[in-house]
mmCIF file of C-alpha atoms in Angstrom:
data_model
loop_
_atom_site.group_PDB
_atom_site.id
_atom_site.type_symbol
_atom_site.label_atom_id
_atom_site.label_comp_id
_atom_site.label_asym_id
_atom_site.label_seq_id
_atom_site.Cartn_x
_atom_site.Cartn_y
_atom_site.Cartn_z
ATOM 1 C CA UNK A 1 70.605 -32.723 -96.054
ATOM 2 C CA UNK A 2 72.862 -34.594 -93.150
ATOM 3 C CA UNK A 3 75.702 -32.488 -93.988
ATOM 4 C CA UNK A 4 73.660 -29.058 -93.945
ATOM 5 C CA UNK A 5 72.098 -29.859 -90.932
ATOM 6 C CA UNK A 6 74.979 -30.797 -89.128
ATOM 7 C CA UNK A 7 76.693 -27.503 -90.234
ATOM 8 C CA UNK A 8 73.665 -25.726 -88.627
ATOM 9 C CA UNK A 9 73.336 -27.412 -85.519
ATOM 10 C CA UNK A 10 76.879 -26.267 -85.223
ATOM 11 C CA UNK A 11 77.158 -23.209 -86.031
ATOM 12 C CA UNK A 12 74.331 -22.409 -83.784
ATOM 13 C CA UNK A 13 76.497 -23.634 -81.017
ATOM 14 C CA UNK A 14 79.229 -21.623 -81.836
ATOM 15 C CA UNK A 15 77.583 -18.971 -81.901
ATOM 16 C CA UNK A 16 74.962 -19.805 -79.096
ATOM 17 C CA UNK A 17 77.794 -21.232 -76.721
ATOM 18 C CA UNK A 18 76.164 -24.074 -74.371
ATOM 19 C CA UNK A 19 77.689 -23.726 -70.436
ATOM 20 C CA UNK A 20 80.862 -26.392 -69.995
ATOM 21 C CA UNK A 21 81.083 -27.311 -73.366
ATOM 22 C CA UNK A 22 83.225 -25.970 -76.025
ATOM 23 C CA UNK A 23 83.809 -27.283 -79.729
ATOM 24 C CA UNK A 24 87.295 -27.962 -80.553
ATOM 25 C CA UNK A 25 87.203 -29.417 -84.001
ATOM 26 C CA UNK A 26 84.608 -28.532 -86.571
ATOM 27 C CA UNK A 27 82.537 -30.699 -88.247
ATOM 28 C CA UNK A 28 84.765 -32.197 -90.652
ATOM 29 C CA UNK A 29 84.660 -35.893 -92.357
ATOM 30 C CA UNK A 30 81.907 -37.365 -90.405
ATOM 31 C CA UNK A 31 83.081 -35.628 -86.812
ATOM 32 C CA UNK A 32 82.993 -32.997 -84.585
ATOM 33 C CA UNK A 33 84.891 -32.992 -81.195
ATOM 34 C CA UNK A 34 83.674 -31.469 -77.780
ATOM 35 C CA UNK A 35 85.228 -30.983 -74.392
ATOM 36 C CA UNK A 36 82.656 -30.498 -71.698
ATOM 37 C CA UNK A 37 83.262 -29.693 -68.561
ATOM 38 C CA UNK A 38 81.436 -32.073 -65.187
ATOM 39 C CA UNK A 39 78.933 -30.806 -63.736
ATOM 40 C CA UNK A 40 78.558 -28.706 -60.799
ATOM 41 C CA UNK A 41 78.024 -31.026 -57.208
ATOM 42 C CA UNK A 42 79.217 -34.443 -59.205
ATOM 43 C CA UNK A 43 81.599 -36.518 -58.960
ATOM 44 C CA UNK A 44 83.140 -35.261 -62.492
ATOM 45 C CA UNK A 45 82.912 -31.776 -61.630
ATOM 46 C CA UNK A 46 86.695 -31.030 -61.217
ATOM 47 C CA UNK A 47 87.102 -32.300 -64.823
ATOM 48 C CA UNK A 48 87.218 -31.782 -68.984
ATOM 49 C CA UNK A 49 86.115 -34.473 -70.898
ATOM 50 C CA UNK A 50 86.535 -34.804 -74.571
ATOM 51 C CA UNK A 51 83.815 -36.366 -76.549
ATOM 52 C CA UNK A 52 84.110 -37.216 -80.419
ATOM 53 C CA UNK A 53 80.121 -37.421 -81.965
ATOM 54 C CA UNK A 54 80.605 -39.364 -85.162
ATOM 55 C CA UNK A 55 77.772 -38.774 -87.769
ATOM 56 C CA UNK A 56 76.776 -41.832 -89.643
ATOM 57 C CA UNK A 57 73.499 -41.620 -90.486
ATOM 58 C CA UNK A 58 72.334 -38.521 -87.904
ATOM 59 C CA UNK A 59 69.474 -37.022 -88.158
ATOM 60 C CA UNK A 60 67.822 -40.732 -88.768
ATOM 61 C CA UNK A 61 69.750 -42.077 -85.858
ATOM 62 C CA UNK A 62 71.690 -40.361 -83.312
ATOM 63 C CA UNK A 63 75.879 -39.983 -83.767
ATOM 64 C CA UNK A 64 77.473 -42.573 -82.658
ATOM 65 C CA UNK A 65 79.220 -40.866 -78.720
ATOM 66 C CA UNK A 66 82.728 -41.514 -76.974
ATOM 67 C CA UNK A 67 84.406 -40.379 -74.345
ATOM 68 C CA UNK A 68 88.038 -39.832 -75.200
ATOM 69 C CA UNK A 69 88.897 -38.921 -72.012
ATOM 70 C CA UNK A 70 88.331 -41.740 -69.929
ATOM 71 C CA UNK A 71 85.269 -41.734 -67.314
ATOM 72 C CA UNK A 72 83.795 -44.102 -64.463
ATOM 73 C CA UNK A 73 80.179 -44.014 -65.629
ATOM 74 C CA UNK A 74 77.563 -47.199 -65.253
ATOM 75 C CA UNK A 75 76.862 -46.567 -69.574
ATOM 76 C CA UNK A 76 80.417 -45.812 -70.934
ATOM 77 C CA UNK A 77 82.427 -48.399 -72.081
ATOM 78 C CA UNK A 78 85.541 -47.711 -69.221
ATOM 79 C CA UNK A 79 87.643 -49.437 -72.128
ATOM 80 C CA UNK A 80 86.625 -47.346 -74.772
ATOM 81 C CA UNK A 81 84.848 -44.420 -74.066
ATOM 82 C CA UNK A 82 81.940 -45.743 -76.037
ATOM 83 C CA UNK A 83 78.227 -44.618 -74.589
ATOM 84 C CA UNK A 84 76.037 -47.474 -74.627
ATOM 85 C CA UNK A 85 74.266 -47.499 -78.079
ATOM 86 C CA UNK A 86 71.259 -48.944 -76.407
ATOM 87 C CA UNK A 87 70.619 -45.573 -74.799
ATOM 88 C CA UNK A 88 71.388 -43.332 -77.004
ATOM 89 C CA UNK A 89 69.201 -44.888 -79.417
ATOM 90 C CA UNK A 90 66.155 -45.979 -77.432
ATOM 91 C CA UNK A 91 63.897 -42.870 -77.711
ATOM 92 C CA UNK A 92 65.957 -41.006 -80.429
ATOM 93 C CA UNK A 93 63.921 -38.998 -82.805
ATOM 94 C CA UNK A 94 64.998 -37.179 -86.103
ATOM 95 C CA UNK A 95 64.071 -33.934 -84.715
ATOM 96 C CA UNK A 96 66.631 -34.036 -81.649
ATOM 97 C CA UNK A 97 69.457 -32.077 -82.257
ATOM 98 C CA UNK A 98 73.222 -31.633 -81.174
ATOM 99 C CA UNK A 99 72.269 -29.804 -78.188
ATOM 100 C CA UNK A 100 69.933 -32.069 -76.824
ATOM 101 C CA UNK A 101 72.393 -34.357 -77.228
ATOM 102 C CA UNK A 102 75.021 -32.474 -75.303
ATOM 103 C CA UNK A 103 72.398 -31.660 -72.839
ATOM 104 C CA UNK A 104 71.838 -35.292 -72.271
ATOM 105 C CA UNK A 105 75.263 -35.860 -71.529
ATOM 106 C CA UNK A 106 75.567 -33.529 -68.997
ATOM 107 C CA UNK A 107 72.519 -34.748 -67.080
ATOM 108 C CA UNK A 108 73.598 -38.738 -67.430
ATOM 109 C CA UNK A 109 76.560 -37.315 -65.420
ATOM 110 C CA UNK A 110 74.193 -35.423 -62.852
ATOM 111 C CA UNK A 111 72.407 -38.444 -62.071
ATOM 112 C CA UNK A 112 73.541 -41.622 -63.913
ATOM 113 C CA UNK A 113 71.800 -43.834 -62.572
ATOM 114 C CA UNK A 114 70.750 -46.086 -65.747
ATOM 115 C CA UNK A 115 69.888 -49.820 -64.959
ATOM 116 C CA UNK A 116 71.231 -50.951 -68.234
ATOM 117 C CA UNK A 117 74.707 -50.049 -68.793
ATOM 118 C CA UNK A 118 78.394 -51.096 -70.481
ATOM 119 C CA UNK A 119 79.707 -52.638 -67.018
ATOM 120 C CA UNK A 120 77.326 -54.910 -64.551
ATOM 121 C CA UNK A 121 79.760 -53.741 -61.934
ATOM 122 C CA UNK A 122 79.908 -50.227 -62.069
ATOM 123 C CA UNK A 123 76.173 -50.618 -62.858
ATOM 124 C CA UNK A 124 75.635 -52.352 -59.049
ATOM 125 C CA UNK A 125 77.898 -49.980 -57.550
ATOM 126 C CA UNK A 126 75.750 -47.145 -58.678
ATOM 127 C CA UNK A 127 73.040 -48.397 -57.508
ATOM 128 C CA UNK A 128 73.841 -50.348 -54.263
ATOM 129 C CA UNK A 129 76.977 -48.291 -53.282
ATOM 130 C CA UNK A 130 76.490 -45.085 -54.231
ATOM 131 C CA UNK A 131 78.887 -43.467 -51.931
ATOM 132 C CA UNK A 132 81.624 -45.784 -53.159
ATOM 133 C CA UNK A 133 80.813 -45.293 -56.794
ATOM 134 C CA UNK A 134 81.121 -41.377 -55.997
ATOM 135 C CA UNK A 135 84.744 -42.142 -54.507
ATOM 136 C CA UNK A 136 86.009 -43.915 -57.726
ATOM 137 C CA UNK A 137 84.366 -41.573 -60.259
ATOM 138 C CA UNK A 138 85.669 -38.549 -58.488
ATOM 139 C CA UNK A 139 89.391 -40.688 -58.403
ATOM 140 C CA UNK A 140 89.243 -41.340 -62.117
ATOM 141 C CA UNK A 141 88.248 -37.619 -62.891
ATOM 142 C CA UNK A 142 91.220 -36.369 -60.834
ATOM 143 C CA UNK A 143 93.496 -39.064 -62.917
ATOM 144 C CA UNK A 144 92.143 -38.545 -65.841
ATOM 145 C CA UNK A 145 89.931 -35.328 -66.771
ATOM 146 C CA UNK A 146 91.923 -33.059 -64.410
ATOM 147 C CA UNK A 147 91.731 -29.641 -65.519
#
């Protein structure tokens, strides 16, 4: 059933194309690969961000999310690209899908202001100093999701 469903989900968004994200690699071996663009009026709106949704035990629990490309973000792991699994999995439900997923995504980056993230720092910042966090998140997408 995974496998089936996972097909479906997406080939629905291939054929249903969700705005600023694309599919690069097909479902194949446990992953499928995405590059989504930031948001409009964010600080990652000037960039492309690859994300790799692994497929372990999905639809039971949700895929396991990175960020390839690397992003200042209060719940991603700035070493690895990892989204806090904490999140991801607090209210997950077998019927959520791929796109809600991707949807989810793109609002964490229109507000991401989560209390619990990867980094107690960037976590502060966020909420303390948000202007400053908006500097360093726009300076990161620039150096590293430029398009």
């Amino acid at each position: 059933m995974m496998i089936g469903r996972i097909q479906k989900e997406i080939d629905s968004i291939i054929q249903n194309p969700q705005e600023g994200v694309a599919l690069i690699e097909d479902y194949n071996e446990g992953k499928a690969i995405f590059l989504m663009s930031g948001p409009k009026g964010t600080p990652y709106e000037e960039g492309i961000f690859k994300i790799i949704a692994v497929f372990k035990e999905y639809p039971f629990k949700p895929p396991e999310l990175t960020f390839e490309t690397k992003i200042y973000h209060p719940i991603i792991c700035k070493k690895t690209g990892l989204i806090c699994p904490c999140i991801t999995a607090k209210d997950w439900i077998p019927t959520y899908t791929i796109v809600y997923l991707l949807e989810w995504l793109r609002n964490l980056r229109i507000n991401p202001n989560i209390r619990n993230g990867h980094d107690r720092e960037i976590n502060n910042q966020c909420w303390r100093e948000k202007d400053e966090f908006d500097l360093v998140a726009t300076e990161w997408t620039r150096k590293y999701a430029a398009q």
